[in-house]
Amino acid sequence: MAASGKGDAGGAPSKRKAEENPVDGQPQALSLDLIREAIRGEIKEAVGEFRHDMQTVTRRVDYVESQVTQKMQQTLNMLDEMQNRGQKHDEILEQLQEANREFHHRISNLEKGGGSAIGSTDSTSAPTWGEAKPPALVIGGWDADQDAATTKEEAENILRSVDAPIPAQGLFVPGVRRGYAILPVDERIGETWERRKTRIQDTINKVRAANVQLGQRPDGTSRKVWIALSQPPEKRRRARLAAKVKRLYLSLGGEKSILQMEYGSGSAWINAQKVCSATAPQPPNTLEAGPGWVDLDCIARAVGRSKTAVEKEWTPLAAEIH
């Protein structure tokens, strides 16, 4: 038994040596294949990391290129838009210059006594435009959809009731349904243009002094008969714009003493600040209205009301500016 145990103890070192070098008792040397395999693994890992880094760089470059391309396109679009606006501004400027030249030409004619305005210094004959188109008065205030026969009859009754110096026989309504009628001014033998103007003004004054009421509008304000000398369509639209702005301001409780009107240009000023015009350039943050614009913000501040309330009152008035 002792011999057996000794033999086991003595055999263990021999076995370990055999495992270390089963051939000649020397440590096993590194082979070339093992070195190659180790290097190949390192290279493969390094190449994988390099590819990942390159893909990341490529994605970033693509993103930067797309952003630069987008910004460049936006810049080009803005340049095109600015160029188009510049061309439009040039066209508008050219139109203004042409209108200015025409205006100065007309002023020059008036100064030389060759003008054709109603205020001509020639008191023995009608103005030049009167020869081509006789002057006429427009009387209205009725609902725009009222039957023409009713409008004509009521207008004739008003003219007769105030004993207007212009006969109502020639009065007519230009349509099947209108809220106004046209009264041509008759020509009398031997009558000078000054006397004719006097009859026109007397008729206007008498109708206005009568202050004929026609009921109420949908907004609750009074509807009255009005009368005015017929003007070219564009001039009438300008005057209508100014008149509607005036009505808006006064109906909201505005102070009349700080309101200034210029119907010929469709303009109005509240406390020296322009709130509408049909001839001046439209400022920013204003509303287009008929032949011009209106500043509802300024009107709202002047009457101490909200812009929403002013817009509500303005909507039906704006619809009447044709």
PDB file of C-alpha atoms in Angstrom:
ATOM      1  CA  MET A   1       0.000   0.000   0.000  1.00  0.00           C
ATOM      2  CA  ALA A   2       2.856   2.322   0.865  1.00  0.00           C
ATOM      3  CA  ALA A   3       4.638   1.466  -2.309  1.00  0.00           C
ATOM      4  CA  SER A   4       1.503   2.183  -4.287  1.00  0.00           C
ATOM      5  CA  GLY A   5       1.099   5.613  -2.708  1.00  0.00           C
ATOM      6  CA  LYS A   6       4.697   6.454  -3.375  1.00  0.00           C
ATOM      7  CA  GLY A   7       4.393   5.446  -6.918  1.00  0.00           C
ATOM      8  CA  ASP A   8       1.446   7.840  -7.382  1.00  0.00           C
ATOM      9  CA  ALA A   9       3.279  10.680  -5.757  1.00  0.00           C
ATOM     10  CA  GLY A  10       6.321  10.121  -7.842  1.00  0.00           C
ATOM     11  CA  GLY A  11       4.310   9.868 -11.077  1.00  0.00           C
ATOM     12  CA  ALA A  12       2.502  13.269 -10.912  1.00  0.00           C
ATOM     13  CA  PRO A  13       5.487  15.499 -11.915  1.00  0.00           C
ATOM     14  CA  SER A  14       6.236  13.294 -14.855  1.00  0.00           C
ATOM     15  CA  LYS A  15       2.683  13.685 -16.103  1.00  0.00           C
ATOM     16  CA  ARG A  16       2.821  17.516 -15.899  1.00  0.00           C
ATOM     17  CA  LYS A  17       6.080  17.584 -17.826  1.00  0.00           C
ATOM     18  CA  ALA A  18       4.553  15.422 -20.471  1.00  0.00           C
ATOM     19  CA  GLU A  19       1.676  17.911 -20.858  1.00  0.00           C
ATOM     20  CA  GLU A  20       4.094  20.801 -21.143  1.00  0.00           C
ATOM     21  CA  ASN A  21       6.200  19.146 -23.828  1.00  0.00           C
ATOM     22  CA  PRO A  22       4.902  15.816 -24.912  1.00  0.00           C
ATOM     23  CA  VAL A  23       7.757  15.457 -27.390  1.00  0.00           C
ATOM     24  CA  ASP A  24      11.067  16.571 -25.966  1.00  0.00           C
ATOM     25  CA  GLY A  25      10.221  18.241 -22.671  1.00  0.00           C
ATOM     26  CA  GLN A  26      10.624  21.887 -24.101  1.00  0.00           C
ATOM     27  CA  PRO A  27       7.823  24.637 -24.051  1.00  0.00           C
ATOM     28  CA  GLN A  28       5.742  24.657 -27.248  1.00  0.00           C
ATOM     29  CA  ALA A  29       6.932  27.505 -29.649  1.00  0.00           C
ATOM     30  CA  LEU A  30       4.508  30.020 -31.313  1.00  0.00           C
ATOM     31  CA  SER A  31       3.723  28.969 -34.836  1.00  0.00           C
ATOM     32  CA  LEU A  32       3.555  31.313 -37.849  1.00  0.00           C
ATOM     33  CA  ASP A  33      -0.095  30.438 -38.349  1.00  0.00           C
ATOM     34  CA  LEU A  34      -0.954  31.557 -34.837  1.00  0.00           C
ATOM     35  CA  ILE A  35       0.807  34.878 -35.412  1.00  0.00           C
ATOM     36  CA  ARG A  36      -0.983  35.376 -38.705  1.00  0.00           C
ATOM     37  CA  GLU A  37      -4.322  34.552 -37.141  1.00  0.00           C
ATOM     38  CA  ALA A  38      -3.730  37.035 -34.336  1.00  0.00           C
ATOM     39  CA  ILE A  39      -2.678  39.795 -36.756  1.00  0.00           C
ATOM     40  CA  ARG A  40      -5.625  39.027 -39.035  1.00  0.00           C
ATOM     41  CA  GLY A  41      -8.013  39.402 -36.120  1.00  0.00           C
ATOM     42  CA  GLU A  42      -6.520  42.737 -35.120  1.00  0.00           C
ATOM     43  CA  ILE A  43      -6.659  44.036 -38.704  1.00  0.00           C
ATOM     44  CA  LYS A  44     -10.249  42.880 -39.130  1.00  0.00           C
ATOM     45  CA  GLU A  45     -11.301  44.660 -35.956  1.00  0.00           C
ATOM     46  CA  ALA A  46      -9.453  47.836 -36.952  1.00  0.00           C
ATOM     47  CA  VAL A  47     -10.970  47.794 -40.446  1.00  0.00           C
ATOM     48  CA  GLY A  48     -14.449  47.347 -38.979  1.00  0.00           C
ATOM     49  CA  GLU A  49     -14.014  50.357 -36.722  1.00  0.00           C
ATOM     50  CA  PHE A  50     -12.611  52.388 -39.624  1.00  0.00           C
ATOM     51  CA  ARG A  51     -15.598  51.522 -41.819  1.00  0.00           C
ATOM     52  CA  HIS A  52     -17.999  52.514 -39.060  1.00  0.00           C
ATOM     53  CA  ASP A  53     -16.201  55.831 -38.628  1.00  0.00           C
ATOM     54  CA  MET A  54     -16.259  56.451 -42.384  1.00  0.00           C
ATOM     55  CA  GLN A  55     -19.980  55.724 -42.554  1.00  0.00           C
ATOM     56  CA  THR A  56     -20.582  58.187 -39.728  1.00  0.00           C
ATOM     57  CA  VAL A  57     -18.501  60.848 -41.490  1.00  0.00           C
ATOM     58  CA  THR A  58     -20.319  60.180 -44.778  1.00  0.00           C
ATOM     59  CA  ARG A  59     -23.721  60.582 -43.151  1.00  0.00           C
ATOM     60  CA  ARG A  60     -22.653  63.848 -41.563  1.00  0.00           C
ATOM     61  CA  VAL A  61     -21.282  65.160 -44.849  1.00  0.00           C
ATOM     62  CA  ASP A  62     -24.517  64.202 -46.637  1.00  0.00           C
ATOM     63  CA  TYR A  63     -26.558  66.009 -43.973  1.00  0.00           C
ATOM     64  CA  VAL A  64     -24.418  69.134 -44.234  1.00  0.00           C
ATOM     65  CA  GLU A  65     -24.683  69.082 -48.033  1.00  0.00           C
ATOM     66  CA  SER A  66     -28.473  68.758 -47.879  1.00  0.00           C
ATOM     67  CA  GLN A  67     -28.725  71.664 -45.438  1.00  0.00           C
ATOM     68  CA  VAL A  68     -26.446  73.856 -47.536  1.00  0.00           C
ATOM     69  CA  THR A  69     -28.409  72.985 -50.684  1.00  0.00           C
ATOM     70  CA  GLN A  70     -31.697  73.823 -48.965  1.00  0.00           C
ATOM     71  CA  LYS A  71     -30.406  77.158 -47.680  1.00  0.00           C
ATOM     72  CA  MET A  72     -28.975  78.016 -51.084  1.00  0.00           C
ATOM     73  CA  GLN A  73     -32.332  77.267 -52.726  1.00  0.00           C
ATOM     74  CA  GLN A  74     -34.140  79.441 -50.192  1.00  0.00           C
ATOM     75  CA  THR A  75     -31.678  82.251 -50.848  1.00  0.00           C
ATOM     76  CA  LEU A  76     -32.186  81.951 -54.608  1.00  0.00           C
ATOM     77  CA  ASN A  77     -35.962  81.993 -54.148  1.00  0.00           C
ATOM     78  CA  MET A  78     -35.707  85.131 -52.011  1.00  0.00           C
ATOM     79  CA  LEU A  79     -33.517  86.803 -54.628  1.00  0.00           C
ATOM     80  CA  ASP A  80     -36.042  85.947 -57.353  1.00  0.00           C
ATOM     81  CA  GLU A  81     -38.875  87.338 -55.231  1.00  0.00           C
ATOM     82  CA  MET A  82     -36.943  90.538 -54.544  1.00  0.00           C
ATOM     83  CA  GLN A  83     -36.252  90.918 -58.250  1.00  0.00           C
ATOM     84  CA  ASN A  84     -39.949  90.476 -59.083  1.00  0.00           C
ATOM     85  CA  ARG A  85     -40.910  93.025 -56.441  1.00  0.00           C
ATOM     86  CA  GLY A  86     -38.354  95.425 -57.817  1.00  0.00           C
ATOM     87  CA  GLN A  87     -39.879  95.111 -61.278  1.00  0.00           C
ATOM     88  CA  LYS A  88     -43.372  95.758 -59.880  1.00  0.00           C
ATOM     89  CA  HIS A  89     -42.114  98.787 -57.983  1.00  0.00           C
ATOM     90  CA  ASP A  90     -40.527 100.110 -61.168  1.00  0.00           C
ATOM     91  CA  GLU A  91     -43.840  99.727 -62.989  1.00  0.00           C
ATOM     92  CA  ILE A  92     -45.732 101.508 -60.203  1.00  0.00           C
ATOM     93  CA  LEU A  93     -43.157 104.291 -60.134  1.00  0.00           C
ATOM     94  CA  GLU A  94     -43.467 104.722 -63.880  1.00  0.00           C
ATOM     95  CA  GLN A  95     -47.261 104.951 -63.574  1.00  0.00           C
ATOM     96  CA  LEU A  96     -46.949 107.523 -60.803  1.00  0.00           C
ATOM     97  CA  GLN A  97     -44.546 109.574 -62.871  1.00  0.00           C
ATOM     98  CA  GLU A  98     -46.915 109.460 -65.822  1.00  0.00           C
ATOM     99  CA  ALA A  99     -49.840 110.496 -63.604  1.00  0.00           C
ATOM    100  CA  ASN A 100     -47.728 113.302 -62.168  1.00  0.00           C
ATOM    101  CA  ARG A 101     -46.883 114.574 -65.654  1.00  0.00           C
ATOM    102  CA  GLU A 102     -50.557 114.492 -66.608  1.00  0.00           C
ATOM    103  CA  PHE A 103     -51.477 116.318 -63.406  1.00  0.00           C
ATOM    104  CA  HIS A 104     -48.957 119.092 -64.054  1.00  0.00           C
ATOM    105  CA  HIS A 105     -50.197 119.340 -67.631  1.00  0.00           C
ATOM    106  CA  ARG A 106     -53.769 119.847 -66.444  1.00  0.00           C
ATOM    107  CA  ILE A 107     -52.690 122.403 -63.853  1.00  0.00           C
ATOM    108  CA  SER A 108     -50.794 124.260 -66.550  1.00  0.00           C
ATOM    109  CA  ASN A 109     -53.899 124.321 -68.743  1.00  0.00           C
ATOM    110  CA  LEU A 110     -56.005 125.632 -65.879  1.00  0.00           C
ATOM    111  CA  GLU A 111     -53.493 128.380 -65.120  1.00  0.00           C
ATOM    112  CA  LYS A 112     -53.561 129.402 -68.762  1.00  0.00           C
ATOM    113  CA  GLY A 113     -57.358 129.567 -68.720  1.00  0.00           C
ATOM    114  CA  GLY A 114     -57.837 126.544 -70.932  1.00  0.00           C
ATOM    115  CA  GLY A 115     -59.055 124.124 -68.268  1.00  0.00           C
ATOM    116  CA  SER A 116     -62.324 122.281 -68.324  1.00  0.00           C
ATOM    117  CA  ALA A 117     -63.181 122.115 -64.625  1.00  0.00           C
ATOM    118  CA  ILE A 118     -66.507 123.223 -63.234  1.00  0.00           C
ATOM    119  CA  GLY A 119     -64.793 126.226 -61.719  1.00  0.00           C
ATOM    120  CA  SER A 120     -63.790 127.684 -65.097  1.00  0.00           C
ATOM    121  CA  THR A 121     -63.550 131.464 -65.257  1.00  0.00           C
ATOM    122  CA  ASP A 122     -65.754 131.541 -68.343  1.00  0.00           C
ATOM    123  CA  SER A 123     -69.176 132.573 -67.010  1.00  0.00           C
ATOM    124  CA  THR A 124     -71.027 132.743 -70.312  1.00  0.00           C
ATOM    125  CA  SER A 125     -70.925 129.095 -71.346  1.00  0.00           C
ATOM    126  CA  ALA A 126     -70.809 125.651 -69.826  1.00  0.00           C
ATOM    127  CA  PRO A 127     -67.455 123.904 -69.318  1.00  0.00           C
ATOM    128  CA  THR A 128     -65.961 121.808 -72.072  1.00  0.00           C
ATOM    129  CA  TRP A 129     -66.978 118.537 -70.419  1.00  0.00           C
ATOM    130  CA  GLY A 130     -70.507 119.857 -70.117  1.00  0.00           C
ATOM    131  CA  GLU A 131     -70.805 120.102 -73.891  1.00  0.00           C
ATOM    132  CA  ALA A 132     -70.079 116.400 -74.297  1.00  0.00           C
ATOM    133  CA  LYS A 133     -71.968 115.256 -71.226  1.00  0.00           C
ATOM    134  CA  PRO A 134     -74.487 117.626 -69.615  1.00  0.00           C
ATOM    135  CA  PRO A 135     -74.203 117.884 -65.825  1.00  0.00           C
ATOM    136  CA  ALA A 136     -76.617 115.881 -63.725  1.00  0.00           C
ATOM    137  CA  LEU A 137     -77.568 115.417 -60.098  1.00  0.00           C
ATOM    138  CA  VAL A 138     -77.784 112.065 -58.361  1.00  0.00           C
ATOM    139  CA  ILE A 139     -80.402 111.667 -55.642  1.00  0.00           C
ATOM    140  CA  GLY A 140     -80.435 108.490 -53.575  1.00  0.00           C
ATOM    141  CA  GLY A 141     -80.497 106.838 -50.193  1.00  0.00           C
ATOM    142  CA  TRP A 142     -83.049 104.095 -50.860  1.00  0.00           C
ATOM    143  CA  ASP A 143     -82.350 100.389 -50.691  1.00  0.00           C
ATOM    144  CA  ALA A 144     -80.189  99.213 -53.587  1.00  0.00           C
ATOM    145  CA  ASP A 145     -82.735  96.519 -54.512  1.00  0.00           C
ATOM    146  CA  GLN A 146     -85.757  98.817 -54.517  1.00  0.00           C
ATOM    147  CA  ASP A 147     -87.913  98.749 -57.641  1.00  0.00           C
ATOM    148  CA  ALA A 148     -86.907 101.458 -60.115  1.00  0.00           C
ATOM    149  CA  ALA A 149     -90.457 102.799 -60.473  1.00  0.00           C
ATOM    150  CA  THR A 150     -90.756 103.271 -56.707  1.00  0.00           C
ATOM    151  CA  THR A 151     -87.393 105.024 -56.484  1.00  0.00           C
ATOM    152  CA  LYS A 152     -88.298 107.336 -59.381  1.00  0.00           C
ATOM    153  CA  GLU A 153     -91.680 108.250 -57.918  1.00  0.00           C
ATOM    154  CA  GLU A 154     -90.310 109.000 -54.445  1.00  0.00           C
ATOM    155  CA  ALA A 155     -87.422 111.059 -55.835  1.00  0.00           C
ATOM    156  CA  GLU A 156     -89.818 113.124 -57.975  1.00  0.00           C
ATOM    157  CA  ASN A 157     -92.049 113.754 -54.959  1.00  0.00           C
ATOM    158  CA  ILE A 158     -89.100 115.036 -52.923  1.00  0.00           C
ATOM    159  CA  LEU A 159     -87.968 117.405 -55.685  1.00  0.00           C
ATOM    160  CA  ARG A 160     -91.467 118.795 -56.079  1.00  0.00           C
ATOM    161  CA  SER A 161     -91.995 119.127 -52.324  1.00  0.00           C
ATOM    162  CA  VAL A 162     -88.900 121.330 -51.941  1.00  0.00           C
ATOM    163  CA  ASP A 163     -89.750 123.325 -55.087  1.00  0.00           C
ATOM    164  CA  ALA A 164     -86.426 122.464 -56.733  1.00  0.00           C
ATOM    165  CA  PRO A 165     -85.423 124.903 -59.514  1.00  0.00           C
ATOM    166  CA  ILE A 166     -84.532 121.955 -61.752  1.00  0.00           C
ATOM    167  CA  PRO A 167     -87.651 120.234 -63.158  1.00  0.00           C
ATOM    168  CA  ALA A 168     -88.136 116.583 -62.257  1.00  0.00           C
ATOM    169  CA  GLN A 169     -89.552 115.581 -65.650  1.00  0.00           C
ATOM    170  CA  GLY A 170     -86.183 114.376 -66.916  1.00  0.00           C
ATOM    171  CA  LEU A 171     -85.400 112.240 -63.850  1.00  0.00           C
ATOM    172  CA  PHE A 172     -84.721 108.549 -64.540  1.00  0.00           C
ATOM    173  CA  VAL A 173     -83.422 105.410 -62.800  1.00  0.00           C
ATOM    174  CA  PRO A 174     -80.622 103.570 -64.674  1.00  0.00           C
ATOM    175  CA  GLY A 175     -81.815 100.018 -64.088  1.00  0.00           C
ATOM    176  CA  VAL A 176     -84.704  97.839 -62.981  1.00  0.00           C
ATOM    177  CA  ARG A 177     -83.738  98.053 -59.298  1.00  0.00           C
ATOM    178  CA  ARG A 178     -81.716 100.924 -57.910  1.00  0.00           C
ATOM    179  CA  GLY A 179     -81.510 102.989 -54.756  1.00  0.00           C
ATOM    180  CA  TYR A 180     -80.861 106.236 -56.606  1.00  0.00           C
ATOM    181  CA  ALA A 181     -82.069 108.289 -59.564  1.00  0.00           C
ATOM    182  CA  ILE A 182     -80.350 110.681 -61.969  1.00  0.00           C
ATOM    183  CA  LEU A 183     -81.650 114.185 -62.643  1.00  0.00           C
ATOM    184  CA  PRO A 184     -80.161 115.825 -65.762  1.00  0.00           C
ATOM    185  CA  VAL A 185     -79.790 119.591 -65.475  1.00  0.00           C
ATOM    186  CA  ASP A 186     -81.928 121.267 -68.119  1.00  0.00           C
ATOM    187  CA  GLU A 187     -80.541 124.006 -70.353  1.00  0.00           C
ATOM    188  CA  ARG A 188     -82.412 127.277 -70.581  1.00  0.00           C
ATOM    189  CA  ILE A 189     -82.159 129.689 -73.477  1.00  0.00           C
ATOM    190  CA  GLY A 190     -79.866 132.592 -72.721  1.00  0.00           C
ATOM    191  CA  GLU A 191     -78.837 131.187 -69.319  1.00  0.00           C
ATOM    192  CA  THR A 192     -75.194 131.693 -68.362  1.00  0.00           C
ATOM    193  CA  TRP A 193     -73.171 128.943 -66.797  1.00  0.00           C
ATOM    194  CA  GLU A 194     -72.988 130.864 -63.514  1.00  0.00           C
ATOM    195  CA  ARG A 195     -76.786 131.010 -63.263  1.00  0.00           C
ATOM    196  CA  ARG A 196     -76.971 127.357 -64.139  1.00  0.00           C
ATOM    197  CA  LYS A 197     -74.541 126.506 -61.347  1.00  0.00           C
ATOM    198  CA  THR A 198     -76.681 128.558 -58.979  1.00  0.00           C
ATOM    199  CA  ARG A 199     -79.761 126.475 -59.843  1.00  0.00           C
ATOM    200  CA  ILE A 200     -77.772 123.289 -59.285  1.00  0.00           C
ATOM    201  CA  GLN A 201     -76.552 124.451 -55.890  1.00  0.00           C
ATOM    202  CA  ASP A 202     -80.028 125.657 -54.874  1.00  0.00           C
ATOM    203  CA  THR A 203     -81.472 122.236 -55.674  1.00  0.00           C
ATOM    204  CA  ILE A 204     -78.778 120.505 -53.627  1.00  0.00           C
ATOM    205  CA  ASN A 205     -79.267 122.851 -50.676  1.00  0.00           C
ATOM    206  CA  LYS A 206     -83.059 122.457 -50.648  1.00  0.00           C
ATOM    207  CA  VAL A 207     -82.989 118.661 -50.738  1.00  0.00           C
ATOM    208  CA  ARG A 208     -80.354 118.488 -48.015  1.00  0.00           C
ATOM    209  CA  ALA A 209     -82.212 121.003 -45.852  1.00  0.00           C
ATOM    210  CA  ALA A 210     -85.382 118.887 -46.120  1.00  0.00           C
ATOM    211  CA  ASN A 211     -83.505 116.103 -44.275  1.00  0.00           C
ATOM    212  CA  VAL A 212     -85.855 113.403 -45.570  1.00  0.00           C
ATOM    213  CA  GLN A 213     -85.700 110.218 -43.476  1.00  0.00           C
ATOM    214  CA  LEU A 214     -86.062 106.840 -45.206  1.00  0.00           C
ATOM    215  CA  GLY A 215     -86.171 104.562 -42.180  1.00  0.00           C
ATOM    216  CA  GLN A 216     -83.319 102.596 -40.661  1.00  0.00           C
ATOM    217  CA  ARG A 217     -80.512 100.473 -42.022  1.00  0.00           C
ATOM    218  CA  PRO A 218     -79.921  96.907 -40.803  1.00  0.00           C
ATOM    219  CA  ASP A 219     -77.256  98.263 -38.432  1.00  0.00           C
ATOM    220  CA  GLY A 220     -79.796 100.581 -36.778  1.00  0.00           C
ATOM    221  CA  THR A 221     -78.532 103.881 -38.209  1.00  0.00           C
ATOM    222  CA  SER A 222     -80.897 106.289 -39.959  1.00  0.00           C
ATOM    223  CA  ARG A 223     -81.230 106.181 -43.724  1.00  0.00           C
ATOM    224  CA  LYS A 224     -81.510 109.657 -45.267  1.00  0.00           C
ATOM    225  CA  VAL A 225     -81.958 111.035 -48.752  1.00  0.00           C
ATOM    226  CA  TRP A 226     -78.746 112.413 -50.207  1.00  0.00           C
ATOM    227  CA  ILE A 227     -78.044 114.425 -53.338  1.00  0.00           C
ATOM    228  CA  ALA A 228     -74.812 115.291 -55.124  1.00  0.00           C
ATOM    229  CA  LEU A 229     -73.457 116.425 -58.460  1.00  0.00           C
ATOM    230  CA  SER A 230     -72.729 113.472 -60.713  1.00  0.00           C
ATOM    231  CA  GLN A 231     -69.025 112.659 -60.916  1.00  0.00           C
ATOM    232  CA  PRO A 232     -66.915 110.167 -62.889  1.00  0.00           C
ATOM    233  CA  PRO A 233     -67.201 106.620 -61.464  1.00  0.00           C
ATOM    234  CA  GLU A 234     -63.717 106.567 -59.953  1.00  0.00           C
ATOM    235  CA  LYS A 235     -64.217 109.923 -58.270  1.00  0.00           C
ATOM    236  CA  ARG A 236     -67.541 108.729 -56.857  1.00  0.00           C
ATOM    237  CA  ARG A 237     -65.849 105.642 -55.403  1.00  0.00           C
ATOM    238  CA  ARG A 238     -63.216 107.796 -53.735  1.00  0.00           C
ATOM    239  CA  ALA A 239     -65.836 110.048 -52.214  1.00  0.00           C
ATOM    240  CA  ARG A 240     -67.848 107.019 -51.103  1.00  0.00           C
ATOM    241  CA  LEU A 241     -64.820 105.569 -49.310  1.00  0.00           C
ATOM    242  CA  ALA A 242     -64.307 108.783 -47.352  1.00  0.00           C
ATOM    243  CA  ALA A 243     -68.024 109.047 -46.573  1.00  0.00           C
ATOM    244  CA  LYS A 244     -68.201 105.482 -45.229  1.00  0.00           C
ATOM    245  CA  VAL A 245     -65.169 106.037 -43.014  1.00  0.00           C
ATOM    246  CA  LYS A 246     -66.753 109.221 -41.689  1.00  0.00           C
ATOM    247  CA  ARG A 247     -69.985 107.382 -40.903  1.00  0.00           C
ATOM    248  CA  LEU A 248     -68.035 104.600 -39.175  1.00  0.00           C
ATOM    249  CA  TYR A 249     -66.123 107.045 -36.994  1.00  0.00           C
ATOM    250  CA  LEU A 250     -69.151 109.123 -35.991  1.00  0.00           C
ATOM    251  CA  SER A 251     -71.389 106.084 -35.400  1.00  0.00           C
ATOM    252  CA  LEU A 252     -68.817 104.800 -32.899  1.00  0.00           C
ATOM    253  CA  GLY A 253     -68.992 108.048 -30.949  1.00  0.00           C
ATOM    254  CA  GLY A 254     -65.994 109.787 -32.497  1.00  0.00           C
ATOM    255  CA  GLU A 255     -65.461 113.493 -31.915  1.00  0.00           C
ATOM    256  CA  LYS A 256     -66.422 115.411 -35.037  1.00  0.00           C
ATOM    257  CA  SER A 257     -64.183 118.408 -34.283  1.00  0.00           C
ATOM    258  CA  ILE A 258     -60.979 116.403 -34.872  1.00  0.00           C
ATOM    259  CA  LEU A 259     -62.225 114.802 -38.103  1.00  0.00           C
ATOM    260  CA  GLN A 260     -61.085 116.249 -41.436  1.00  0.00           C
ATOM    261  CA  MET A 261     -62.425 115.078 -44.793  1.00  0.00           C
ATOM    262  CA  GLU A 262     -61.227 115.331 -48.389  1.00  0.00           C
ATOM    263  CA  TYR A 263     -63.716 113.541 -50.605  1.00  0.00           C
ATOM    264  CA  GLY A 264     -61.881 114.177 -53.873  1.00  0.00           C
ATOM    265  CA  SER A 265     -58.957 112.004 -52.788  1.00  0.00           C
ATOM    266  CA  GLY A 266     -61.033 109.669 -50.620  1.00  0.00           C
ATOM    267  CA  SER A 267     -59.072 110.750 -47.548  1.00  0.00           C
ATOM    268  CA  ALA A 268     -59.897 111.346 -43.903  1.00  0.00           C
ATOM    269  CA  TRP A 269     -57.808 112.450 -40.932  1.00  0.00           C
ATOM    270  CA  ILE A 270     -58.526 111.924 -37.246  1.00  0.00           C
ATOM    271  CA  ASN A 271     -56.544 114.255 -35.043  1.00  0.00           C
ATOM    272  CA  ALA A 272     -54.174 114.963 -37.974  1.00  0.00           C
ATOM    273  CA  GLN A 273     -53.530 111.252 -38.611  1.00  0.00           C
ATOM    274  CA  LYS A 274     -54.662 109.844 -41.955  1.00  0.00           C
ATOM    275  CA  VAL A 275     -57.062 106.925 -41.524  1.00  0.00           C
ATOM    276  CA  CYS A 276     -58.078 106.311 -45.144  1.00  0.00           C
ATOM    277  CA  SER A 277     -57.186 107.334 -48.672  1.00  0.00           C
ATOM    278  CA  ALA A 278     -57.763 106.396 -52.292  1.00  0.00           C
ATOM    279  CA  THR A 279     -54.664 108.190 -53.580  1.00  0.00           C
ATOM    280  CA  ALA A 280     -51.924 107.824 -50.948  1.00  0.00           C
ATOM    281  CA  PRO A 281     -49.817 104.618 -50.816  1.00  0.00           C
ATOM    282  CA  GLN A 282     -51.252 101.967 -48.511  1.00  0.00           C
ATOM    283  CA  PRO A 283     -49.320 101.716 -45.221  1.00  0.00           C
ATOM    284  CA  PRO A 284     -48.651  98.342 -43.596  1.00  0.00           C
ATOM    285  CA  ASN A 285     -51.246  96.828 -41.245  1.00  0.00           C
ATOM    286  CA  THR A 286     -54.130  98.600 -42.998  1.00  0.00           C
ATOM    287  CA  LEU A 287     -57.149  97.123 -44.748  1.00  0.00           C
ATOM    288  CA  GLU A 288     -57.873  97.386 -48.461  1.00  0.00           C
ATOM    289  CA  ALA A 289     -61.202  99.120 -49.025  1.00  0.00           C
ATOM    290  CA  GLY A 290     -62.750  99.809 -52.426  1.00  0.00           C
ATOM    291  CA  PRO A 291     -60.449 102.136 -54.368  1.00  0.00           C
ATOM    292  CA  GLY A 292     -58.102 102.656 -51.416  1.00  0.00           C
ATOM    293  CA  TRP A 293     -57.430 101.597 -47.835  1.00  0.00           C
ATOM    294  CA  VAL A 294     -58.599 102.213 -44.271  1.00  0.00           C
ATOM    295  CA  ASP A 295     -56.743 102.059 -40.950  1.00  0.00           C
ATOM    296  CA  LEU A 296     -59.160 100.363 -38.540  1.00  0.00           C
ATOM    297  CA  ASP A 297     -56.515 100.168 -35.805  1.00  0.00           C
ATOM    298  CA  CYS A 298     -56.190 103.952 -35.734  1.00  0.00           C
ATOM    299  CA  ILE A 299     -59.970 104.429 -35.729  1.00  0.00           C
ATOM    300  CA  ALA A 300     -60.328 101.920 -32.882  1.00  0.00           C
ATOM    301  CA  ARG A 301     -57.795 103.830 -30.790  1.00  0.00           C
ATOM    302  CA  ALA A 302     -59.479 107.149 -31.559  1.00  0.00           C
ATOM    303  CA  VAL A 303     -62.908 105.976 -30.363  1.00  0.00           C
ATOM    304  CA  GLY A 304     -61.624 103.795 -27.523  1.00  0.00           C
ATOM    305  CA  ARG A 305     -63.089 100.571 -28.908  1.00  0.00           C
ATOM    306  CA  SER A 306     -61.606  97.186 -29.733  1.00  0.00           C
ATOM    307  CA  LYS A 307     -60.557  96.459 -33.292  1.00  0.00           C
ATOM    308  CA  THR A 308     -63.028  93.565 -33.401  1.00  0.00           C
ATOM    309  CA  ALA A 309     -65.915  95.902 -32.610  1.00  0.00           C
ATOM    310  CA  VAL A 310     -64.762  98.381 -35.255  1.00  0.00           C
ATOM    311  CA  GLU A 311     -64.395  95.617 -37.860  1.00  0.00           C
ATOM    312  CA  LYS A 312     -67.946  94.467 -37.127  1.00  0.00           C
ATOM    313  CA  GLU A 313     -69.290  97.973 -37.775  1.00  0.00           C
ATOM    314  CA  TRP A 314     -67.118  98.420 -40.869  1.00  0.00           C
ATOM    315  CA  THR A 315     -68.126  95.207 -42.671  1.00  0.00           C
ATOM    316  CA  PRO A 316     -71.591  96.355 -43.883  1.00  0.00           C
ATOM    317  CA  LEU A 317     -70.235  99.797 -44.783  1.00  0.00           C
ATOM    318  CA  ALA A 318     -67.396  98.309 -46.822  1.00  0.00           C
ATOM    319  CA  ALA A 319     -69.917  96.256 -48.791  1.00  0.00           C
ATOM    320  CA  GLU A 320     -71.504  99.504 -50.004  1.00  0.00           C
ATOM    321  CA  ILE A 321     -68.261 100.722 -51.614  1.00  0.00           C
ATOM    322  CA  HIS A 322     -68.669  99.364 -55.134  1.00  0.00           C
TER     323      HIS A 322
END
